[in-house]
PDB file of C-alpha atoms in Angstrom:
ATOM      1  CA  MET A1185      -3.950 -14.406  19.647  1.00  0.00           C
ATOM      2  CA  ALA A1186      -0.906 -15.560  21.658  1.00  0.00           C
ATOM      3  CA  ASP A1187      -1.755 -19.294  21.209  1.00  0.00           C
ATOM      4  CA  ARG A1188      -2.252 -19.192  17.448  1.00  0.00           C
ATOM      5  CA  GLN A1189      -0.267 -21.930  15.688  1.00  0.00           C
ATOM      6  CA  GLY A1190      -0.615 -21.130  11.992  1.00  0.00           C
ATOM      7  CA  PRO A1191      -0.143 -18.090   9.780  1.00  0.00           C
ATOM      8  CA  PHE A1192      -2.984 -15.792   8.787  1.00  0.00           C
ATOM      9  CA  ARG A1193      -4.520 -16.123   5.350  1.00  0.00           C
ATOM     10  CA  THR A1194      -4.243 -13.289   2.852  1.00  0.00           C
ATOM     11  CA  PHE A1195      -7.858 -13.173   1.662  1.00  0.00           C
ATOM     12  CA  ASN A1196      -9.350 -11.427   4.734  1.00  0.00           C
ATOM     13  CA  PHE A1197      -8.557  -7.723   4.638  1.00  0.00           C
ATOM     14  CA  ARG A1198     -10.125  -4.313   4.296  1.00  0.00           C
ATOM     15  CA  LEU A1199      -8.969  -0.819   3.401  1.00  0.00           C
ATOM     16  CA  GLU A1200      -9.649   2.527   5.071  1.00  0.00           C
ATOM     17  CA  ILE A1201      -8.628   5.893   3.623  1.00  0.00           C
ATOM     18  CA  ASP A1202      -8.761   8.840   6.021  1.00  0.00           C
ATOM     19  CA  GLY A1203     -10.712   6.667   8.465  1.00  0.00           C
ATOM     20  CA  ILE A1204     -13.463   5.834   5.949  1.00  0.00           C
ATOM     21  CA  ALA A1205     -13.977   2.222   4.875  1.00  0.00           C
ATOM     22  CA  VAL A1206     -13.531   1.933   1.110  1.00  0.00           C
ATOM     23  CA  ALA A1207     -15.223  -0.690  -1.070  1.00  0.00           C
ATOM     24  CA  ALA A1208     -13.747  -4.175  -0.885  1.00  0.00           C
ATOM     25  CA  PHE A1209     -10.599  -4.840  -2.873  1.00  0.00           C
ATOM     26  CA  SER A1210      -9.593  -8.195  -4.300  1.00  0.00           C
ATOM     27  CA  ASP A1211      -5.834  -7.507  -4.309  1.00  0.00           C
ATOM     28  CA  VAL A1212      -3.472  -5.313  -2.320  1.00  0.00           C
ATOM     29  CA  ASN A1213       0.259  -5.427  -2.936  1.00  0.00           C
ATOM     30  CA  GLY A1214       3.249  -3.181  -2.437  1.00  0.00           C
ATOM     31  CA  LEU A1215       3.174  -3.012   1.365  1.00  0.00           C
ATOM     32  CA  ALA A1216       6.933  -2.903   1.191  1.00  0.00           C
ATOM     33  CA  SER A1217       9.879  -0.919   2.404  1.00  0.00           C
ATOM     34  CA  GLU A1218      13.469  -0.924   1.318  1.00  0.00           C
ATOM     35  CA  GLY A1219      16.447   1.191   2.084  1.00  0.00           C
ATOM     36  CA  GLU A1220      19.497   2.403   0.289  1.00  0.00           C
ATOM     37  CA  VAL A1221      22.942   1.603   1.633  1.00  0.00           C
ATOM     38  CA  ALA A1222      25.549   4.328   1.950  1.00  0.00           C
ATOM     39  CA  ASP A1223      29.214   3.306   1.798  1.00  0.00           C
ATOM     40  CA  TYR A1224      31.434   5.280   4.141  1.00  0.00           C
ATOM     41  CA  ARG A1225      35.104   5.209   5.032  1.00  0.00           C
ATOM     42  CA  THR A1226      37.363   7.591   6.912  1.00  0.00           C
ATOM     43  CA  GLY A1227      41.076   8.008   6.441  1.00  0.00           C
ATOM     44  CA  MET A1228      41.585   6.556   9.922  1.00  0.00           C
ATOM     45  CA  ASP A1229      39.842   3.227   9.201  1.00  0.00           C
ATOM     46  CA  ILE A1230      42.295   0.338   9.455  1.00  0.00           C
ATOM     47  CA  PRO A1231      40.341  -2.364   7.608  1.00  0.00           C
ATOM     48  CA  LEU A1232      40.417  -1.884   3.851  1.00  0.00           C
ATOM     49  CA  THR A1233      36.629  -2.100   3.568  1.00  0.00           C
ATOM     50  CA  ASN A1234      33.804   0.398   3.570  1.00  0.00           C
ATOM     51  CA  ARG A1235      31.362   0.783   6.412  1.00  0.00           C
ATOM     52  CA  LYS A1236      27.738   0.216   5.460  1.00  0.00           C
ATOM     53  CA  LEU A1237      25.352   2.876   6.764  1.00  0.00           C
ATOM     54  CA  PRO A1238      21.572   2.954   6.416  1.00  0.00           C
ATOM     55  CA  GLY A1239      20.429   5.434   3.790  1.00  0.00           C
ATOM     56  CA  LEU A1240      17.085   6.771   2.601  1.00  0.00           C
ATOM     57  CA  ARG A1241      13.975   4.555   2.863  1.00  0.00           C
ATOM     58  CA  LYS A1242      11.539   3.908   0.019  1.00  0.00           C
ATOM     59  CA  TYR A1243       7.952   2.676   0.419  1.00  0.00           C
ATOM     60  CA  GLY A1244       5.391   1.174  -1.941  1.00  0.00           C
ATOM     61  CA  PRO A1245       3.896   1.903  -4.369  1.00  0.00           C
ATOM     62  CA  ILE A1246       0.751   0.241  -3.055  1.00  0.00           C
ATOM     63  CA  VAL A1247      -1.378  -1.280  -5.817  1.00  0.00           C
ATOM     64  CA  LEU A1248      -5.081  -1.910  -5.156  1.00  0.00           C
ATOM     65  CA  LYS A1249      -7.462  -3.881  -7.394  1.00  0.00           C
ATOM     66  CA  ARG A1250     -11.215  -4.253  -7.160  1.00  0.00           C
ATOM     67  CA  GLY A1251     -14.191  -5.118  -9.305  1.00  0.00           C
ATOM     68  CA  MET A1252     -15.486  -2.057 -11.131  1.00  0.00           C
ATOM     69  CA  VAL A1253     -18.378  -0.424  -9.269  1.00  0.00           C
ATOM     70  CA  LYS A1254     -20.438   2.729  -9.826  1.00  0.00           C
ATOM     71  CA  ASP A1255     -18.608   4.605  -7.055  1.00  0.00           C
ATOM     72  CA  THR A1256     -16.242   7.227  -8.555  1.00  0.00           C
ATOM     73  CA  THR A1257     -14.524   8.247  -5.290  1.00  0.00           C
ATOM     74  CA  LEU A1258     -11.107   6.865  -6.304  1.00  0.00           C
ATOM     75  CA  TRP A1259     -11.337   8.348  -9.801  1.00  0.00           C
ATOM     76  CA  ASP A1260     -12.276  11.726  -8.314  1.00  0.00           C
ATOM     77  CA  TRP A1261      -9.238  11.545  -6.020  1.00  0.00           C
ATOM     78  CA  TYR A1262      -7.025  10.686  -9.001  1.00  0.00           C
ATOM     79  CA  HIS A1263      -8.536  13.589 -10.962  1.00  0.00           C
ATOM     80  CA  ASN A1264      -7.654  16.024  -8.148  1.00  0.00           C
ATOM     81  CA  ILE A1265      -3.995  14.985  -8.413  1.00  0.00           C
ATOM     82  CA  ALA A1266      -4.069  15.049 -12.234  1.00  0.00           C
ATOM     83  CA  ILE A1267      -5.235  18.690 -12.288  1.00  0.00           C
ATOM     84  CA  GLY A1268      -2.623  19.735  -9.731  1.00  0.00           C
ATOM     85  CA  LYS A1269      -4.818  19.950  -6.642  1.00  0.00           C
ATOM     86  CA  PRO A1270      -2.879  18.728  -3.583  1.00  0.00           C
ATOM     87  CA  ASP A1271      -4.873  15.840  -2.106  1.00  0.00           C
ATOM     88  CA  ARG A1272      -2.700  13.531  -0.023  1.00  0.00           C
ATOM     89  CA  ARG A1273      -4.445  11.076   2.246  1.00  0.00           C
ATOM     90  CA  ASN A1274      -3.555   8.605   4.959  1.00  0.00           C
ATOM     91  CA  GLY A1275      -4.933   5.097   5.003  1.00  0.00           C
ATOM     92  CA  THR A1276      -4.752   1.666   6.521  1.00  0.00           C
ATOM     93  CA  VAL A1277      -4.760  -1.870   5.137  1.00  0.00           C
ATOM     94  CA  ILE A1278      -6.162  -4.158   7.835  1.00  0.00           C
ATOM     95  CA  LEU A1279      -5.587  -7.925   7.933  1.00  0.00           C
ATOM     96  CA  LEU A1280      -8.459  -9.899   9.509  1.00  0.00           C
ATOM     97  CA  ASP A1281      -8.517 -13.350  11.092  1.00  0.00           C
ATOM     98  CA  GLU A1282     -11.081 -16.068  10.316  1.00  0.00           C
ATOM     99  CA  GLN A1283     -13.568 -14.472  12.741  1.00  0.00           C
ATOM    100  CA  ARG A1284     -13.182 -11.140  10.846  1.00  0.00           C
ATOM    101  CA  ALA A1285     -11.404  -9.482  13.798  1.00  0.00           C
ATOM    102  CA  ASP A1286      -8.547  -7.038  13.126  1.00  0.00           C
ATOM    103  CA  VAL A1287      -5.111  -8.642  13.464  1.00  0.00           C
ATOM    104  CA  LEU A1288      -2.522  -6.348  11.846  1.00  0.00           C
ATOM    105  CA  ARG A1289      -2.648  -2.844  10.374  1.00  0.00           C
ATOM    106  CA  TRP A1290      -0.372  -1.260   7.790  1.00  0.00           C
ATOM    107  CA  HIS A1291      -0.808   2.511   8.019  1.00  0.00           C
ATOM    108  CA  PHE A1292       0.339   4.509   5.009  1.00  0.00           C
ATOM    109  CA  GLU A1293       0.963   8.247   5.120  1.00  0.00           C
ATOM    110  CA  SER A1294       0.678  11.028   2.537  1.00  0.00           C
ATOM    111  CA  GLY A1295      -0.667   8.753  -0.180  1.00  0.00           C
ATOM    112  CA  TRP A1296      -1.808   9.944  -3.576  1.00  0.00           C
ATOM    113  CA  PRO A1297      -2.933   8.078  -6.707  1.00  0.00           C
ATOM    114  CA  ASN A1298      -0.355   8.029  -9.464  1.00  0.00           C
ATOM    115  CA  LYS A1299      -2.007   5.606 -11.874  1.00  0.00           C
ATOM    116  CA  MET A1300      -5.535   4.347 -12.566  1.00  0.00           C
ATOM    117  CA  SER A1301      -6.457   1.630 -15.035  1.00  0.00           C
ATOM    118  CA  ILE A1302      -9.346  -0.595 -16.067  1.00  0.00           C
ATOM    119  CA  SER A1303      -9.065  -4.163 -17.297  1.00  0.00           C
ATOM    120  CA  GLU A1304      -9.558  -4.866 -20.961  1.00  0.00           C
ATOM    121  CA  PHE A1305     -13.133  -5.037 -22.251  1.00  0.00           C
ATOM    122  CA  LYS A1306     -13.879  -8.066 -24.455  1.00  0.00           C
ATOM    123  CA  ALA A1307     -17.245  -8.791 -26.051  1.00  0.00           C
ATOM    124  CA  SER A1308     -16.450 -12.522 -26.050  1.00  0.00           C
ATOM    125  CA  GLY A1309     -15.333 -12.679 -22.404  1.00  0.00           C
ATOM    126  CA  ASN A1310     -17.188 -13.107 -19.131  1.00  0.00           C
ATOM    127  CA  GLU A1311     -14.601 -11.728 -16.690  1.00  0.00           C
ATOM    128  CA  VAL A1312     -15.337  -9.056 -14.115  1.00  0.00           C
ATOM    129  CA  ALA A1313     -14.198  -5.529 -15.019  1.00  0.00           C
ATOM    130  CA  VAL A1314     -11.333  -4.679 -12.645  1.00  0.00           C
ATOM    131  CA  GLU A1315     -10.048  -1.225 -11.773  1.00  0.00           C
ATOM    132  CA  THR A1316      -6.507  -0.768 -10.486  1.00  0.00           C
ATOM    133  CA  ILE A1317      -5.141   2.182  -8.541  1.00  0.00           C
ATOM    134  CA  GLU A1318      -1.474   2.755  -7.724  1.00  0.00           C
ATOM    135  CA  LEU A1319      -0.810   4.838  -4.600  1.00  0.00           C
ATOM    136  CA  ILE A1320       2.496   6.576  -3.953  1.00  0.00           C
ATOM    137  CA  VAL A1321       3.139   6.765  -0.205  1.00  0.00           C
ATOM    138  CA  GLU A1322       5.776   8.375   1.988  1.00  0.00           C
ATOM    139  CA  ASN A1323       5.709   5.975   4.916  1.00  0.00           C
ATOM    140  CA  ILE A1324       4.274   2.607   5.982  1.00  0.00           C
ATOM    141  CA  ILE A1325       3.955   1.661   9.654  1.00  0.00           C
ATOM    142  CA  LEU A1326       2.999  -1.826  10.860  1.00  0.00           C
ATOM    143  CA  GLU A1327       0.877  -2.066  14.012  1.00  0.00           C
ATOM    144  CA  ALA A1328      -0.598  -5.079  15.800  1.00  0.00           C
ATOM    145  CA  ALA A1329      -4.356  -4.631  16.241  1.00  0.00           C
TER     146      ALA A1329
END
């Protein structure tokens, strides 16, 4: 991997939740982190400006899309949360190279589904039915594979 010249493509990836491979997804987005900035100043500061300190971090939400399949695992997980049953799970989004070898891993922690949706059904269309799940996560860690 050290002599690679170009960037990796975004279409080779897989998802694992609690170590179990989950059906292929067509889109994954929201692997993001941002932080708040806290302004701070003491009475002893000579410059007339605030110091900028790192504040709380925010992650995700991670949004996953896939073609609708008969498997109801994700809907069952969502249902657990909807009825108040605590069911947080860890997972990993894994980027693959052209030879389908793992390259990078984004581990998410304490994830739970907040939103599920299905694409619009149209009698005159020929599109694939797509289900979307939005995961709320508490942390995302990047690791080289």
